[in-house]
CSV table of C-alpha atoms in Angstrom, one decimal:
chain,number,residue,atom,x,y,z
A,1,MET,CA,12.5,2.2,7.5
A,2,LYS,CA,11.0,3.8,10.5
A,3,GLN,CA,13.7,6.4,10.7
A,4,PHE,CA,13.3,7.1,7.0
A,5,PHE,CA,9.6,7.6,7.4
A,6,THR,CA,10.1,10.0,10.4
A,7,TYR,CA,12.8,12.1,8.6
A,8,THR,CA,10.8,12.3,5.4
A,9,LEU,CA,7.6,13.4,7.1
A,10,THR,CA,9.4,15.9,9.4
A,11,LEU,CA,11.2,17.5,6.5
A,12,ALA,CA,8.0,17.7,4.4
A,13,LEU,CA,6.1,19.3,7.1
A,14,ALA,CA,8.9,21.8,8.0
A,15,LEU,CA,9.3,22.8,4.4
A,16,ALA,CA,5.6,23.2,3.9
A,17,LEU,CA,5.2,25.5,6.9
A,18,VAL,CA,8.1,27.7,5.8
A,19,SER,CA,6.8,27.8,2.2
A,20,THR,CA,3.3,28.6,3.3
A,21,GLU,CA,4.4,31.5,5.5
A,22,ALA,CA,6.7,33.0,2.8
A,23,ASN,CA,4.4,32.6,-0.2
A,24,ALA,CA,0.8,32.8,0.9
A,25,GLN,CA,0.7,36.5,0.3
A,26,GLN,CA,2.2,36.2,-3.1
A,27,PHE,CA,-0.1,33.6,-4.6
A,28,SER,CA,-3.5,35.1,-5.4
A,29,LYS,CA,-6.7,33.1,-5.7
A,30,ARG,CA,-6.6,33.8,-9.5
A,31,LYS,CA,-3.5,31.6,-9.7
A,32,GLN,CA,-4.9,28.7,-7.7
A,33,TYR,CA,-6.4,25.8,-9.7
A,34,ASN,CA,-7.8,22.3,-9.4
A,35,SER,CA,-7.0,19.1,-11.3
A,36,VAL,CA,-8.4,15.6,-11.5
A,37,GLY,CA,-6.4,12.5,-12.2
A,38,ILE,CA,-6.2,8.8,-12.7
A,39,SER,CA,-3.4,6.5,-11.7
A,40,LEU,CA,-2.3,3.1,-12.9
A,41,ASN,CA,0.0,1.4,-10.4
A,42,ALA,CA,1.9,-1.6,-9.2
A,43,MET,CA,1.2,-2.8,-5.6
A,44,ASN,CA,3.5,-4.8,-3.3
A,45,TYR,CA,3.6,-5.5,0.4
A,46,PHE,CA,6.2,-6.0,3.2
A,47,GLY,CA,5.1,-8.5,5.9
A,48,ASP,CA,5.5,-12.1,7.0
A,49,ILE,CA,5.0,-14.0,3.7
A,50,VAL,CA,8.0,-12.6,1.9
A,51,PRO,CA,11.4,-14.1,0.8
A,52,LYS,CA,13.3,-12.7,3.9
A,53,ALA,CA,12.1,-11.9,7.4
A,54,SER,CA,12.7,-8.1,7.0
A,55,ILE,CA,10.7,-5.1,6.0
A,56,PRO,CA,12.7,-4.3,2.8
A,57,SER,CA,12.1,-7.8,1.5
A,58,LEU,CA,9.5,-8.3,-1.2
A,59,ARG,CA,8.8,-10.6,-4.1
A,60,PHE,CA,8.5,-8.7,-7.3
A,61,ALA,CA,6.6,-11.6,-9.0
A,62,ALA,CA,3.8,-11.0,-6.4
A,63,THR,CA,3.2,-7.5,-7.8
A,64,ARG,CA,-0.4,-6.8,-8.5
A,65,PRO,CA,-2.3,-3.9,-10.2
A,66,ASN,CA,-3.8,-0.9,-8.5
A,67,ILE,CA,-6.0,1.9,-9.9
A,68,GLY,CA,-6.8,5.2,-8.4
A,69,LEU,CA,-8.8,8.4,-8.9
A,70,SER,CA,-7.8,11.8,-7.4
A,71,ALA,CA,-8.6,15.5,-7.1
A,72,THR,CA,-6.0,18.1,-6.3
A,73,HIS,CA,-6.1,21.8,-5.3
A,74,ARG,CA,-3.2,24.1,-5.7
A,75,PHE,CA,-3.0,26.5,-2.7
A,76,THR,CA,0.4,28.2,-3.0
A,77,PRO,CA,3.4,28.1,-5.4
A,78,ARG,CA,4.7,24.9,-3.7
A,79,ILE,CA,1.8,23.4,-1.8
A,80,SER,CA,-1.2,21.4,-3.0
A,81,ALA,CA,-3.7,19.1,-1.3
A,82,ARG,CA,-4.9,15.8,-2.8
A,83,VAL,CA,-7.7,13.5,-2.0
A,84,ALA,CA,-7.8,10.1,-3.7
A,85,LEU,CA,-9.6,6.7,-3.8
A,86,SER,CA,-7.9,3.6,-4.9
A,87,TYR,CA,-8.3,-0.2,-5.2
A,88,GLY,CA,-5.6,-2.8,-5.5
A,89,ARG,CA,-4.4,-6.2,-4.3
A,90,ILE,CA,-1.4,-7.6,-2.4
A,91,THR,CA,-0.4,-11.2,-2.3
A,92,GLY,CA,2.0,-13.6,-0.7
A,93,ASP,CA,2.8,-17.3,-1.0
A,94,ASP,CA,5.5,-19.2,1.0
A,95,ASN,CA,5.4,-21.8,-1.8
A,96,LYS,CA,6.9,-19.3,-4.2
A,97,ALA,CA,8.7,-16.8,-1.9
A,98,ALA,CA,10.6,-19.1,0.5
A,99,ASP,CA,13.7,-21.1,-0.5
A,100,ARG,CA,13.9,-24.5,1.3
A,101,ASN,CA,17.6,-24.5,0.8
A,102,ASP,CA,18.0,-21.2,2.6
A,103,GLY,CA,18.4,-21.8,6.4
A,104,ASP,CA,16.7,-18.6,7.3
A,105,ALA,CA,13.8,-19.2,4.9
A,106,ARG,CA,13.3,-22.9,5.5
A,107,PHE,CA,10.9,-22.3,8.3
A,108,ARG,CA,8.6,-20.3,6.0
A,109,TYR,CA,8.9,-22.9,3.2
A,110,HIS,CA,7.5,-25.5,5.6
A,111,ARG,CA,5.0,-23.1,7.0
A,112,ASN,CA,3.5,-22.9,3.5
A,113,MET,CA,1.1,-20.0,4.1
A,114,ASN,CA,-0.5,-18.0,1.4
A,115,PHE,CA,-2.9,-15.0,1.1
A,116,ARG,CA,-4.4,-12.4,-1.1
A,117,ASN,CA,-5.9,-9.1,0.1
A,118,ASP,CA,-8.0,-6.6,-1.8
A,119,ILE,CA,-7.5,-3.1,-0.4
A,120,PHE,CA,-9.8,-0.1,-0.9
A,121,GLU,CA,-8.2,3.1,0.2
A,122,GLY,CA,-9.2,6.7,0.7
A,123,SER,CA,-6.4,9.2,1.4
A,124,ALA,CA,-5.7,12.9,1.9
A,125,VAL,CA,-2.2,14.1,1.5
A,126,GLY,CA,-0.3,17.4,1.3
A,127,ILE,CA,2.1,17.7,-1.6
A,128,PHE,CA,5.2,19.9,-1.5
A,129,ASP,CA,6.8,20.8,-4.8
A,130,LEU,CA,10.6,21.2,-4.8
A,131,ILE,CA,10.2,23.7,-7.7
A,132,ALA,CA,7.8,26.5,-7.2
A,133,ASN,CA,5.2,27.7,-9.7
A,134,ARG,CA,4.6,31.4,-9.0
A,135,ASN,CA,2.6,31.9,-12.1
A,136,ASN,CA,-0.7,30.6,-13.3
A,137,TYR,CA,-1.3,27.0,-14.4
A,138,ILE,CA,-0.4,27.8,-18.0
A,139,LYS,CA,3.2,28.9,-17.1
A,140,ARG,CA,3.8,26.1,-14.6
A,141,PRO,CA,7.3,24.5,-14.7
A,142,ASP,CA,7.8,21.6,-17.2
A,143,PHE,CA,9.4,19.2,-14.7
A,144,VAL,CA,8.7,19.2,-10.9
A,145,PRO,CA,9.9,16.7,-8.3
A,146,TYR,CA,7.8,16.6,-5.1
A,147,VAL,CA,7.2,14.9,-1.8
A,148,PHE,CA,4.0,14.1,0.0
A,149,ALA,CA,2.6,12.8,3.3
A,150,GLY,CA,-0.8,12.5,4.9
A,151,VAL,CA,-3.3,10.0,6.3
A,152,ALA,CA,-5.4,7.2,4.8
A,153,VAL,CA,-8.2,4.9,5.8
A,154,PHE,CA,-8.4,1.5,4.1
A,155,HIS,CA,-10.6,-1.6,4.1
A,156,HIS,CA,-9.0,-5.0,3.5
A,157,ASN,CA,-10.0,-8.6,3.6
A,158,PRO,CA,-7.2,-11.3,3.6
A,159,LYS,CA,-8.1,-14.6,2.0
A,160,GLY,CA,-6.3,-17.9,2.0
A,161,TYR,CA,-6.3,-20.4,-0.9
A,162,ALA,CA,-6.9,-24.1,-0.4
A,163,GLY,CA,-4.9,-25.4,-3.4
A,164,GLU,CA,-4.4,-28.8,-4.8
A,165,LEU,CA,-2.7,-30.6,-2.0
A,166,LYS,CA,-2.9,-34.3,-2.9
A,167,GLY,CA,-6.1,-35.0,-0.9
A,168,VAL,CA,-5.0,-33.3,2.3
A,169,GLU,CA,-7.6,-30.6,1.8
A,170,ASN,CA,-10.4,-33.1,1.7
A,171,ALA,CA,-9.3,-34.7,5.0
A,172,ALA,CA,-9.1,-31.2,6.5
A,173,GLY,CA,-12.6,-30.3,5.5
A,174,VAL,CA,-12.0,-27.6,2.9
A,175,SER,CA,-12.8,-27.3,-0.7
A,176,SER,CA,-9.9,-27.6,-3.1
A,177,GLY,CA,-9.2,-24.5,-5.2
A,178,THR,CA,-11.3,-22.2,-3.0
A,179,TYR,CA,-10.5,-18.9,-1.3
A,180,TYR,CA,-11.6,-18.5,2.3
A,181,ASN,CA,-11.9,-15.3,4.3
A,182,LEU,CA,-9.3,-15.5,7.0
A,183,GLN,CA,-10.3,-12.8,9.5
A,184,PRO,CA,-13.5,-14.6,10.7
A,185,LEU,CA,-11.5,-17.7,11.4
A,186,GLN,CA,-9.2,-16.1,14.0
A,187,THR,CA,-6.4,-18.4,13.1
A,188,GLU,CA,-4.2,-16.9,15.9
A,189,GLY,CA,-7.1,-16.2,18.3
A,190,VAL,CA,-7.0,-12.5,17.4
A,191,SER,CA,-10.0,-10.5,16.2
A,192,TYR,CA,-8.5,-7.7,14.2
A,193,SER,CA,-10.4,-4.9,12.3
A,194,LEU,CA,-10.8,-5.0,8.5
A,195,THR,CA,-10.9,-1.2,8.5
A,196,GLN,CA,-7.5,0.4,9.4
A,197,VAL,CA,-5.6,3.7,9.3
A,198,SER,CA,-2.3,4.2,7.5
A,199,ILE,CA,0.3,6.9,6.9
A,200,PRO,CA,1.0,7.4,3.2
A,201,PHE,CA,4.2,9.2,2.3
A,202,GLY,CA,6.6,9.3,-0.6
A,203,GLY,CA,7.6,11.3,-3.6
A,204,GLY,CA,7.5,11.6,-7.4
A,205,VAL,CA,8.2,13.7,-10.5
A,206,ARG,CA,5.6,15.5,-12.6
A,207,TYR,CA,6.0,16.5,-16.3
A,208,LYS,CA,3.9,19.0,-18.2
A,209,LEU,CA,2.6,17.4,-21.4
A,210,ASN,CA,0.7,20.5,-22.5
A,211,LYS,CA,-1.4,23.3,-21.2
A,212,SER,CA,-4.0,21.0,-19.6
A,213,PHE,CA,-2.2,17.7,-18.9
A,214,ASP,CA,0.5,16.5,-16.5
A,215,ILE,CA,2.0,13.0,-16.3
A,216,GLY,CA,4.0,11.8,-13.4
A,217,LEU,CA,5.7,8.8,-11.8
A,218,GLU,CA,5.2,8.3,-8.1
A,219,ILE,CA,6.1,5.9,-5.3
A,220,GLY,CA,4.3,5.9,-2.0
A,221,TRP,CA,4.7,3.8,1.1
A,222,ARG,CA,1.8,3.0,3.5
A,223,LYS,CA,2.8,2.6,7.1
A,224,THR,CA,0.0,0.6,8.6
A,225,PHE,CA,-0.8,-0.2,12.3
A,226,THR,CA,-1.7,-3.8,11.8
A,227,ASP,CA,0.3,-7.0,11.4
A,228,TYR,CA,-2.6,-8.8,9.8
A,229,LEU,CA,-2.6,-7.8,6.2
A,230,ASP,CA,-1.5,-11.4,5.6
A,231,ASP,CA,-3.3,-12.9,8.6
A,232,VAL,CA,0.1,-14.0,10.0
A,233,SER,CA,1.7,-12.5,13.0
A,234,GLY,CA,2.1,-14.5,16.2
A,235,VAL,CA,2.2,-18.1,17.2
A,236,TYR,CA,0.4,-21.4,16.4
A,237,LEU,CA,-2.7,-22.2,18.5
A,238,SER,CA,-3.4,-25.7,19.9
A,239,ASP,CA,-5.7,-28.3,18.5
A,240,ALA,CA,-8.2,-27.5,21.2
A,241,GLN,CA,-8.4,-23.9,20.0
A,242,LEU,CA,-8.3,-24.7,16.2
A,243,GLY,CA,-10.2,-27.9,16.1
A,244,THR,CA,-9.2,-30.9,13.9
A,245,SER,CA,-10.9,-30.1,10.6
A,246,GLY,CA,-12.5,-27.2,8.7
A,247,PRO,CA,-11.0,-24.0,7.3
A,248,LYS,CA,-9.8,-22.7,10.8
A,249,ALA,CA,-7.8,-25.9,11.4
A,250,PHE,CA,-6.5,-26.0,7.8
A,251,PHE,CA,-5.2,-22.4,7.7
A,252,GLY,CA,-4.4,-22.1,11.4
A,253,LYS,CA,-2.2,-25.2,11.4
A,254,GLY,CA,-0.8,-24.8,7.9
A,255,ILE,CA,0.1,-27.6,5.6
A,256,THR,CA,3.8,-28.4,5.7
A,257,ARG,CA,5.7,-30.0,2.8
A,258,ASN,CA,8.1,-32.8,3.5
A,259,ASP,CA,11.3,-33.1,1.5
A,260,ASP,CA,9.8,-36.1,-0.3
A,261,GLY,CA,7.0,-33.9,-1.7
A,262,THR,CA,4.2,-35.1,0.6
A,263,TYR,CA,2.0,-32.8,2.8
A,264,VAL,CA,1.0,-33.2,6.4
A,265,ASN,CA,-0.8,-30.9,8.9
A,266,PHE,CA,1.7,-28.8,10.8
A,267,ASN,CA,0.9,-27.6,14.3
A,268,SER,CA,3.3,-26.8,17.1
A,269,ALA,CA,1.2,-24.9,19.7
A,270,GLY,CA,3.0,-21.8,21.0
A,271,GLU,CA,5.7,-21.9,18.3
A,272,MET,CA,6.4,-19.0,15.9
A,273,ARG,CA,4.0,-18.6,13.1
A,274,GLY,CA,5.0,-15.0,12.1
A,275,LYS,CA,7.5,-12.4,13.1
A,276,GLY,CA,5.0,-10.7,15.5
A,277,ASN,CA,7.2,-7.6,16.1
A,278,GLU,CA,6.6,-5.4,13.1
A,279,ASP,CA,3.4,-4.1,11.4
A,280,ASP,CA,2.8,-4.8,7.7
A,281,TRP,CA,3.4,-2.2,5.0
A,282,TYR,CA,2.2,-1.9,1.4
A,283,ILE,CA,3.7,0.2,-1.4
A,284,VAL,CA,2.1,1.7,-4.5
A,285,THR,CA,4.2,2.7,-7.5
A,286,GLY,CA,2.9,4.0,-10.8
A,287,LEU,CA,1.9,6.6,-13.4
A,288,HIS,CA,-0.4,9.5,-12.7
A,289,LEU,CA,-2.2,11.4,-15.4
A,290,ASN,CA,-3.8,14.7,-14.3
A,291,TYR,CA,-6.1,17.0,-16.1
A,292,ILE,CA,-6.1,20.7,-15.0
A,293,LEU,CA,-9.5,22.3,-14.7
A,294,ALA,CA,-8.9,25.8,-16.1
A,295,PRO,CA,-10.1,28.3,-13.5
A,296,ARG,CA,-12.7,30.8,-14.4
A,297,ILE,CA,-11.3,34.3,-14.6
A,298,LYS,CA,-13.8,37.0,-13.7
A,299,SER,CA,-13.7,40.1,-15.8
A,300,PRO,CA,-13.4,43.4,-13.9
A,301,LYS,CA,-16.7,45.3,-13.5
A,302,PHE,CA,-16.8,48.9,-14.6
A,303,ARG,CA,-19.3,51.5,-13.5
């Protein structure tokens, strides 16, 4: 995945530089134009609370909606810049993702962690079209594949759910059926930031509906620099660090399920709680509808 990201970004930047140099003089300002858009997407994540302990593993049933607004400016026949705002949610649940009969997943089944995380993102990306439009917006190509890469800032807030656990939640000092903010609890003794930077990159295809509208399908990965989108990364803390009751103890220790269906507090200080060696990712896939703002064409002045 890291190599794929590096190669994609390098290729996009190289092609963009070559294209800019070759076409900047051929694309007049009269052919440049702006567009605004809305996107309806599906959102997933790669992290610690997934079926397999690997980046490509995700649980499709954990897919949640994402919506976005964007503005795009066409600079050259192939290059545009887009700024966007979006909101979406990612989720994970060992109870649903991990298979207790799978030797590799059994640890996560007994760990029994869960989270949901609402993500607000602002991004700026460069878009490189694989098919050039050397004319104005009216004569743009009907079908255009493209790639993109850029930078994003996002705010997130992982929360854990204290579900119906046969009375265990009452003994642990939490309210059944309640979501708790996990970052303030420092369940692993780490104070991570809720505002982070990511690298968005990906590709898509765009289709011309009519003179003013384009519709497209796009998939974009977000390479983050935090392993705490799910509040799980390192090792379990001791009872002295977590306490014996309250939300910090409840979510920090976890509630493990025995094979007979009963639940008990789980805490082995210093033992693995998460992978701890890879940052979390999230992925956004969906439909984009763009409306082109027809540029004003100034009439020549005669004397």
